[in-house]
Amino acid sequence: MNKRDFLRTLGGGLSLALLPRTLFAAAATPGALPEIRLIAAWRSLHELGRDGASHGAKAEGGTDYVGILATDWQQGVARIETAVAVPDRVHGLLPDRDGGFLVCANRPGPWLMRCAADGEVLARQALADENSGRTLNGHAVFDPAGEWLYTTESETGSTQGWIAVRRRDSLRKEAEFSTRGIEPHELLFDAEGKLVVANGGILRAPGDRKRDLDRMDSSLVRLDPTSGERLGQWWLKDKRLSLRHLALGATPAVGARALVGVALQAEHDDPAERAAAPILAVWNGDTLEIPSRETVGAGYCGDIATGMDGGFYLSAERSHRVTRWHPAAPERLEVIAELNKAGALAEFPLEGTHASLIGSPRGLGFWHPQRDPVLLRWAVEIAPDNHWTVVRA
């Protein structure tokens, strides 16, 4: 049985694909993989204790959890280390500086929560208590010092975008400023310490239903994180492409500028046009461009993560693929994995480059340009959500 046949068998009919390594050095002799711990959100049909142990199956529906997953390479499984039941679906997750994590409810999000590594809830903030008439848009980011939390929010009804600046310990809002757009989604700090925000640009009706897509106004905006001053704003020519998720590229060579990758979501009326739409835009600090028109993602990128040498990994849940983009070959999106509902991505520095950790109902996929791909099965049947992130030491 060859490697690809073995992976198809392991993945239940799907595979982690290997690509030519033309952009990389010769493969190094692989050593043992370190244990990797991931902050994740998932839905389970099983009732789980705080230690992740199963306590039977629910008769219907499922329960949403957040917590920490850990790899067990020897046993070939990914186990649940910490599980905290939550009342709503979770979207954005952040590692906290003390080893715990920050949880942001899915859009339109009613709450934030900060937990210790063992699942103890340290702080909780309900937006209804603020009387602001706003909801969370699923993402948050800590400032580089880890002291302040920035959340993307929308006004109910108008979808006008705001950034709230919150205390790390209590999650209480201390300041706010406009995103200069509507429906802001993910945000990050760039290499120069400025705030970059993806305004998704989609108007929303009650129940989070999309409306008036012909009036979409999606943009990337760069803001001063202290004053909220707009430092620059960029739009794509195709107004039906919504800018959603962001990743900061790895530090490039001296004198070059770190790129920001932007995951795109197509909202065209014509299904064929939507399926043929690009899934990646790249911002270099001066311009926002679409480098590749390849249609491997079916017009929808669910997550994006830092790749090797300034590039990015992208997941395309609707086409069940994970691709990589590299600035040395900007017109290409290379498929590195085919995995049912491939969604959450995280990068893990390993052997001088970046491995990709891929979430799927099938299991946890591991891909590295100098190693064989691996698929770990779930110790308990779960369906991971769109995002996860590595627990940093």
Short mmCIF file of C-alpha atoms in Angstrom, two decimals:
data_model
loop_
_atom_site.label_atom_id
_atom_site.label_comp_id
_atom_site.label_asym_id
_atom_site.label_seq_id
_atom_site.Cartn_x
_atom_site.Cartn_y
_atom_site.Cartn_z
CA MET A 1 0.00 0.00 0.00
CA ASN A 2 1.50 3.35 -1.01
CA LYS A 3 1.43 6.48 1.15
CA ARG A 4 -1.56 8.09 -0.59
CA ASP A 5 -3.65 4.89 -0.36
CA PHE A 6 -2.77 4.62 3.33
CA LEU A 7 -3.90 8.19 3.95
CA ARG A 8 -7.15 7.65 2.08
CA THR A 9 -7.85 4.65 4.29
CA LEU A 10 -6.96 6.57 7.44
CA GLY A 11 -9.12 9.55 6.45
CA GLY A 12 -12.22 7.55 5.60
CA GLY A 13 -12.00 8.18 1.83
CA LEU A 14 -10.20 11.53 1.97
CA SER A 15 -6.51 12.27 1.98
CA LEU A 16 -3.78 14.56 3.10
CA ALA A 17 -1.94 15.27 -0.12
CA LEU A 18 1.79 15.69 -0.61
CA LEU A 19 3.15 18.41 -2.90
CA PRO A 20 6.44 18.81 -4.70
CA ARG A 21 8.97 20.56 -2.49
CA THR A 22 10.47 22.79 -5.14
CA LEU A 23 10.36 25.89 -2.92
CA PHE A 24 12.04 24.22 0.02
CA ALA A 25 15.28 22.60 1.04
CA ALA A 26 15.66 18.83 0.97
CA ALA A 27 13.70 17.03 3.65
CA ALA A 28 15.42 16.72 6.97
CA THR A 29 15.53 13.48 8.92
CA PRO A 30 12.34 13.66 11.00
CA GLY A 31 12.46 13.35 14.75
CA ALA A 32 9.67 12.80 17.21
CA LEU A 33 6.91 15.41 17.03
CA PRO A 34 6.37 17.43 20.20
CA GLU A 35 3.00 17.44 21.93
CA ILE A 36 0.90 20.29 20.55
CA ARG A 37 -1.95 21.79 22.58
CA LEU A 38 -4.69 23.75 20.85
CA ILE A 39 -7.31 26.18 22.15
CA ALA A 40 -10.43 25.12 20.28
CA ALA A 41 -14.20 25.28 20.08
CA TRP A 42 -16.32 22.32 19.06
CA ARG A 43 -19.74 20.70 19.17
CA SER A 44 -20.10 17.26 20.72
CA LEU A 45 -22.96 14.77 20.91
CA HIS A 46 -21.49 13.61 24.21
CA GLU A 47 -21.70 15.22 27.63
CA LEU A 48 -18.11 15.93 28.67
CA GLY A 49 -16.61 16.56 32.06
CA ARG A 50 -14.04 19.29 32.65
CA ASP A 51 -11.32 16.69 32.04
CA GLY A 52 -12.82 15.92 28.63
CA ALA A 53 -14.15 12.51 29.60
CA SER A 54 -17.40 11.41 27.94
CA HIS A 55 -20.50 10.96 30.10
CA GLY A 56 -22.93 9.56 27.53
CA ALA A 57 -24.62 10.82 24.37
CA LYS A 58 -27.39 13.41 24.18
CA ALA A 59 -30.68 12.29 22.67
CA GLU A 60 -30.78 15.18 20.21
CA GLY A 61 -28.76 18.18 19.12
CA GLY A 62 -25.39 18.69 20.80
CA THR A 63 -23.46 20.84 23.20
CA ASP A 64 -20.97 23.58 22.38
CA TYR A 65 -17.63 23.46 24.18
CA VAL A 66 -14.41 25.39 24.39
CA GLY A 67 -11.20 24.08 25.84
CA ILE A 68 -7.83 22.58 25.07
CA LEU A 69 -7.07 19.67 22.75
CA ALA A 70 -3.76 17.82 22.82
CA THR A 71 -2.00 15.59 20.29
CA ASP A 72 -0.99 12.02 21.10
CA TRP A 73 1.23 10.98 18.21
CA GLN A 74 2.01 7.53 19.64
CA GLN A 75 -1.65 6.53 20.01
CA GLY A 76 -2.75 8.33 16.84
CA VAL A 77 -5.44 10.37 18.59
CA ALA A 78 -6.22 13.95 19.56
CA ARG A 79 -7.59 14.01 23.10
CA ILE A 80 -9.63 16.58 24.99
CA GLU A 81 -7.62 18.01 27.87
CA THR A 82 -10.08 20.68 29.08
CA ALA A 83 -13.75 21.09 28.15
CA VAL A 84 -16.03 23.95 29.20
CA ALA A 85 -19.68 23.88 28.09
CA VAL A 86 -20.90 27.24 26.72
CA PRO A 87 -24.43 28.46 25.91
CA ASP A 88 -23.72 29.57 22.34
CA ARG A 89 -21.47 28.71 19.45
CA VAL A 90 -17.96 30.17 19.83
CA HIS A 91 -15.93 31.74 17.03
CA GLY A 92 -12.71 33.59 17.92
CA LEU A 93 -10.22 32.21 20.46
CA LEU A 94 -7.07 33.79 21.85
CA PRO A 95 -4.24 32.48 24.01
CA ASP A 96 -3.90 34.47 27.23
CA ARG A 97 -0.46 35.32 28.59
CA ASP A 98 -0.95 33.15 31.72
CA GLY A 99 -1.65 29.95 29.74
CA GLY A 100 -5.41 30.35 29.68
CA PHE A 101 -7.60 31.58 26.85
CA LEU A 102 -10.11 34.21 25.74
CA VAL A 103 -13.42 33.12 24.15
CA CYS A 104 -15.59 35.25 21.87
CA ALA A 105 -19.15 34.16 21.05
CA ASN A 106 -20.13 33.82 17.40
CA ARG A 107 -21.75 36.77 15.54
CA PRO A 108 -24.06 38.31 16.64
CA GLY A 109 -22.14 37.59 19.83
CA PRO A 110 -23.73 38.30 23.21
CA TRP A 111 -20.75 37.57 25.51
CA LEU A 112 -16.99 37.30 26.11
CA MET A 113 -15.26 34.96 28.53
CA ARG A 114 -11.72 34.52 29.88
CA CYS A 115 -10.69 31.13 31.26
CA ALA A 116 -7.72 29.58 33.00
CA ALA A 117 -5.97 26.63 31.36
CA ASP A 118 -7.95 24.19 33.53
CA GLY A 119 -11.27 25.67 32.38
CA GLU A 120 -11.99 27.87 35.40
CA VAL A 121 -13.96 30.94 34.27
CA LEU A 122 -12.00 34.02 35.39
CA ALA A 123 -14.15 36.75 33.82
CA ARG A 124 -17.33 37.05 31.82
CA GLN A 125 -18.87 40.06 30.10
CA ALA A 126 -22.37 40.23 28.60
CA LEU A 127 -22.86 42.98 26.02
CA ALA A 128 -26.46 43.42 27.13
CA ASP A 129 -25.11 44.80 30.43
CA GLU A 130 -23.33 47.60 28.56
CA ASN A 131 -26.54 49.01 27.03
CA SER A 132 -24.63 49.88 23.88
CA GLY A 133 -27.03 48.33 21.36
CA ARG A 134 -24.13 46.37 19.89
CA THR A 135 -23.14 42.77 19.37
CA LEU A 136 -19.76 41.09 18.99
CA ASN A 137 -18.61 40.01 15.55
CA GLY A 138 -16.74 36.94 16.71
CA HIS A 139 -13.15 38.17 16.95
CA ALA A 140 -10.82 39.90 19.36
CA VAL A 141 -7.10 40.56 19.71
CA PHE A 142 -4.77 41.42 22.59
CA ASP A 143 -2.39 44.33 22.18
CA PRO A 144 1.31 43.33 21.86
CA ALA A 145 1.81 43.77 25.61
CA GLY A 146 -1.18 41.55 26.42
CA GLU A 147 -2.81 44.21 28.61
CA TRP A 148 -5.73 45.40 26.48
CA LEU A 149 -8.30 43.50 24.47
CA TYR A 150 -9.76 44.90 21.22
CA THR A 151 -13.10 43.49 19.98
CA THR A 152 -14.97 44.05 16.71
CA GLU A 153 -18.63 45.01 17.20
CA SER A 154 -21.64 46.13 15.18
CA GLU A 155 -24.59 48.36 15.93
CA THR A 156 -27.83 46.41 15.86
CA GLY A 157 -29.76 47.37 12.74
CA SER A 158 -27.24 49.60 10.96
CA THR A 159 -24.29 47.17 11.22
CA GLN A 160 -21.96 50.16 11.66
CA GLY A 161 -18.61 48.94 12.90
CA TRP A 162 -16.87 49.70 16.18
CA ILE A 163 -13.76 48.66 18.05
CA ALA A 164 -14.14 48.34 21.82
CA VAL A 165 -11.00 48.56 23.97
CA ARG A 166 -11.38 46.37 27.05
CA ARG A 167 -9.42 45.53 30.18
CA ARG A 168 -7.80 42.12 30.05
CA ASP A 169 -8.72 41.17 33.62
CA SER A 170 -12.39 42.20 33.79
CA LEU A 171 -13.23 42.48 30.05
CA ARG A 172 -14.95 45.79 30.77
CA LYS A 173 -14.96 48.40 28.01
CA GLU A 174 -12.82 51.48 28.62
CA ALA A 175 -12.77 53.12 25.17
CA GLU A 176 -14.16 52.74 21.65
CA PHE A 177 -13.71 54.05 18.11
CA SER A 178 -15.19 53.54 14.65
CA THR A 179 -13.87 51.04 12.10
CA ARG A 180 -14.88 53.40 9.24
CA GLY A 181 -17.03 50.65 7.78
CA ILE A 182 -19.76 48.10 8.41
CA GLU A 183 -19.72 44.58 9.87
CA PRO A 184 -16.05 44.42 10.97
CA HIS A 185 -14.82 40.86 11.38
CA GLU A 186 -11.24 39.89 12.27
CA LEU A 187 -8.52 42.30 13.38
CA LEU A 188 -4.81 42.08 14.14
CA PHE A 189 -1.78 44.15 15.02
CA ASP A 190 0.63 44.54 12.12
CA ALA A 191 4.42 44.44 12.35
CA GLU A 192 4.51 48.15 13.22
CA GLY A 193 2.00 47.86 16.07
CA LYS A 194 -0.96 49.37 14.22
CA LEU A 195 -4.43 47.85 14.11
CA VAL A 196 -5.62 46.27 10.85
CA VAL A 197 -9.35 45.50 10.59
CA ALA A 198 -11.34 43.62 7.94
CA ASN A 199 -14.70 45.37 7.46
CA GLY A 200 -16.83 42.53 6.08
CA GLY A 201 -19.22 45.02 4.52
CA ILE A 202 -22.42 42.92 4.70
CA LEU A 203 -25.62 44.53 5.95
CA ARG A 204 -27.56 42.34 8.38
CA ALA A 205 -31.29 41.97 9.10
CA PRO A 206 -32.73 40.54 12.35
CA GLY A 207 -31.63 36.96 12.89
CA ASP A 208 -28.25 37.76 11.28
CA ARG A 209 -29.80 37.40 7.81
CA LYS A 210 -27.82 39.04 5.00
CA ARG A 211 -29.63 41.83 3.16
CA ASP A 212 -29.09 44.24 0.26
CA LEU A 213 -25.93 42.53 -0.99
CA ASP A 214 -25.82 45.01 -3.88
CA ARG A 215 -24.90 47.61 -1.23
CA MET A 216 -21.93 45.69 0.18
CA ASP A 217 -18.99 47.85 1.24
CA SER A 218 -16.09 45.67 2.38
CA SER A 219 -12.71 47.24 3.12
CA LEU A 220 -9.43 46.85 4.94
CA VAL A 221 -8.65 49.69 7.32
CA ARG A 222 -5.51 50.54 9.32
CA LEU A 223 -6.07 52.39 12.57
CA ASP A 224 -4.04 53.90 15.36
CA PRO A 225 -4.87 51.61 18.33
CA THR A 226 -4.60 54.46 20.84
CA SER A 227 -6.59 57.23 19.16
CA GLY A 228 -8.59 55.31 16.55
CA GLU A 229 -7.23 57.62 13.82
CA ARG A 230 -7.60 56.18 10.32
CA LEU A 231 -4.14 55.66 8.80
CA GLY A 232 -5.31 54.13 5.52
CA GLN A 233 -8.17 52.24 3.88
CA TRP A 234 -8.33 49.89 0.90
CA TRP A 235 -11.07 48.29 -1.22
CA LEU A 236 -11.14 45.52 -3.83
CA LYS A 237 -12.62 46.19 -7.28
CA ASP A 238 -15.13 43.35 -6.90
CA LYS A 239 -17.64 44.70 -4.36
CA ARG A 240 -19.16 41.25 -3.79
CA LEU A 241 -16.02 39.92 -2.10
CA SER A 242 -16.25 40.17 1.68
CA LEU A 243 -12.97 40.54 3.58
CA ARG A 244 -13.24 38.25 6.63
CA HIS A 245 -10.22 36.68 8.30
CA LEU A 246 -6.63 37.90 8.62
CA ALA A 247 -3.16 36.47 9.15
CA LEU A 248 0.16 38.27 9.56
CA GLY A 249 2.87 36.75 7.40
CA ALA A 250 6.13 35.52 8.87
CA THR A 251 8.90 38.10 9.26
CA PRO A 252 10.54 38.41 5.84
CA ALA A 253 14.10 39.19 4.92
CA VAL A 254 15.67 42.39 6.19
CA GLY A 255 14.22 45.39 4.39
CA ALA A 256 11.04 43.63 3.26
CA ARG A 257 7.60 44.16 4.76
CA ALA A 258 5.49 41.47 6.42
CA LEU A 259 2.38 40.76 4.35
CA VAL A 260 -1.16 40.44 5.68
CA GLY A 261 -3.26 37.68 4.15
CA VAL A 262 -7.02 38.28 3.89
CA ALA A 263 -9.49 35.39 3.58
CA LEU A 264 -12.36 36.18 1.20
CA GLN A 265 -16.01 35.14 1.13
CA ALA A 266 -17.86 35.54 -2.18
CA GLU A 267 -21.42 36.92 -2.08
CA HIS A 268 -22.33 37.01 -5.80
CA ASP A 269 -25.93 36.30 -6.79
CA ASP A 270 -24.91 33.85 -9.54
CA PRO A 271 -23.81 30.51 -7.97
CA ALA A 272 -21.32 29.88 -10.78
CA GLU A 273 -19.73 33.30 -10.34
CA ARG A 274 -19.62 32.77 -6.60
CA ALA A 275 -17.93 29.35 -6.92
CA ALA A 276 -15.32 30.76 -9.31
CA ALA A 277 -14.38 33.68 -7.05
CA PRO A 278 -10.90 34.01 -5.49
CA ILE A 279 -10.37 33.24 -1.80
CA LEU A 280 -7.23 35.28 -0.97
CA ALA A 281 -6.25 38.94 -1.00
CA VAL A 282 -2.83 40.17 0.13
CA TRP A 283 -2.00 43.57 1.64
CA ASN A 284 1.61 44.76 1.55
CA GLY A 285 1.12 47.98 3.49
CA ASP A 286 0.46 50.04 0.36
CA THR A 287 -1.89 48.05 -1.86
CA LEU A 288 -4.55 45.36 -1.50
CA GLU A 289 -4.32 42.83 -4.35
CA ILE A 290 -5.76 39.47 -5.40
CA PRO A 291 -2.67 37.44 -6.37
CA SER A 292 -4.32 34.20 -7.51
CA ARG A 293 -7.51 33.57 -9.47
CA GLU A 294 -7.42 29.81 -9.04
CA THR A 295 -10.85 28.40 -8.16
CA VAL A 296 -9.85 25.56 -5.82
CA GLY A 297 -11.70 27.15 -2.87
CA ALA A 298 -15.22 27.44 -4.38
CA GLY A 299 -15.34 31.13 -3.40
CA TYR A 300 -15.12 30.61 0.36
CA CYS A 301 -12.11 30.69 2.68
CA GLY A 302 -13.03 29.69 6.22
CA ASP A 303 -9.67 30.29 7.91
CA ILE A 304 -6.17 31.54 7.15
CA ALA A 305 -2.90 30.98 9.00
CA THR A 306 0.73 32.02 8.69
CA GLY A 307 2.67 29.86 6.26
CA MET A 308 6.30 29.50 5.37
CA ASP A 309 8.61 32.25 4.11
CA GLY A 310 5.95 34.96 4.20
CA GLY A 311 3.13 32.85 2.78
CA PHE A 312 -0.19 31.56 4.08
CA TYR A 313 -2.30 28.44 4.54
CA LEU A 314 -5.99 28.70 3.62
CA SER A 315 -8.89 26.33 4.33
CA ALA A 316 -11.80 25.95 1.93
CA GLU A 317 -14.52 24.07 3.79
CA ARG A 318 -16.93 23.95 0.86
CA SER A 319 -14.41 22.28 -1.44
CA HIS A 320 -12.87 20.20 1.39
CA ARG A 321 -9.36 21.46 0.67
CA VAL A 322 -6.46 23.23 2.30
CA THR A 323 -4.15 25.26 0.11
CA ARG A 324 -0.93 27.15 0.54
CA TRP A 325 0.11 30.42 -1.06
CA HIS A 326 3.73 31.50 -1.39
CA PRO A 327 4.97 34.95 -2.49
CA ALA A 328 7.57 33.32 -4.74
CA ALA A 329 4.72 31.88 -6.87
CA PRO A 330 1.91 34.38 -6.27
CA GLU A 331 -0.45 33.12 -8.99
CA ARG A 332 -0.66 29.62 -7.52
CA LEU A 333 -2.80 28.10 -4.78
CA GLU A 334 -1.40 24.63 -4.16
CA VAL A 335 -3.64 22.00 -2.58
CA ILE A 336 -1.84 20.37 0.34
CA ALA A 337 -4.78 18.54 1.92
CA GLU A 338 -8.14 17.08 0.97
CA LEU A 339 -10.12 16.58 4.14
CA ASN A 340 -13.87 16.57 4.75
CA LYS A 341 -15.02 20.05 5.87
CA ALA A 342 -11.45 21.21 6.46
CA GLY A 343 -11.84 24.33 8.57
CA ALA A 344 -9.75 25.47 11.53
CA LEU A 345 -6.09 26.20 10.84
CA ALA A 346 -3.16 26.90 13.12
CA GLU A 347 0.51 27.27 12.35
CA PHE A 348 3.24 25.63 14.40
CA PRO A 349 6.92 26.59 13.95
CA LEU A 350 8.91 23.43 13.35
CA GLU A 351 12.36 22.81 11.85
CA GLY A 352 12.79 26.32 10.49
CA THR A 353 9.39 26.61 8.83
CA HIS A 354 5.67 26.42 9.68
CA ALA A 355 3.59 23.26 10.00
CA SER A 356 -0.16 23.42 9.46
CA LEU A 357 -2.68 21.92 11.89
CA ILE A 358 -6.05 21.29 10.23
CA GLY A 359 -9.40 20.77 11.94
CA SER A 360 -12.06 18.46 10.51
CA PRO A 361 -14.83 16.15 11.76
CA ARG A 362 -12.53 13.35 10.53
CA GLY A 363 -9.73 14.32 12.89
CA LEU A 364 -6.72 16.59 13.31
CA GLY A 365 -4.52 16.87 10.25
CA PHE A 366 -0.79 17.69 10.41
CA TRP A 367 1.09 18.90 7.32
CA HIS A 368 4.74 19.93 7.05
CA PRO A 369 6.82 20.28 3.86
CA GLN A 370 9.60 18.05 5.21
CA ARG A 371 7.54 15.34 6.91
CA ASP A 372 4.88 12.78 6.11
CA PRO A 373 1.33 14.07 6.74
CA VAL A 374 -0.56 12.65 9.71
CA LEU A 375 -4.26 12.45 10.59
CA LEU A 376 -5.11 11.94 14.27
CA ARG A 377 -8.60 10.64 15.02
CA TRP A 378 -10.71 12.27 17.74
CA ALA A 379 -10.75 10.39 21.03
CA VAL A 380 -14.45 11.39 21.33
CA GLU A 381 -16.60 12.24 18.31
CA ILE A 382 -16.60 16.04 17.89
CA ALA A 383 -17.07 18.65 15.17
CA PRO A 384 -14.49 21.46 15.56
CA ASP A 385 -15.50 25.02 14.73
CA ASN A 386 -13.92 27.47 12.26
CA HIS A 387 -10.89 28.47 14.31
CA TRP A 388 -8.33 27.23 16.78
CA THR A 389 -4.95 28.42 17.98
CA VAL A 390 -1.83 26.89 19.51
CA VAL A 391 -1.23 27.26 23.24
CA ARG A 392 2.01 29.21 23.48
CA ALA A 393 4.54 28.25 26.14
#
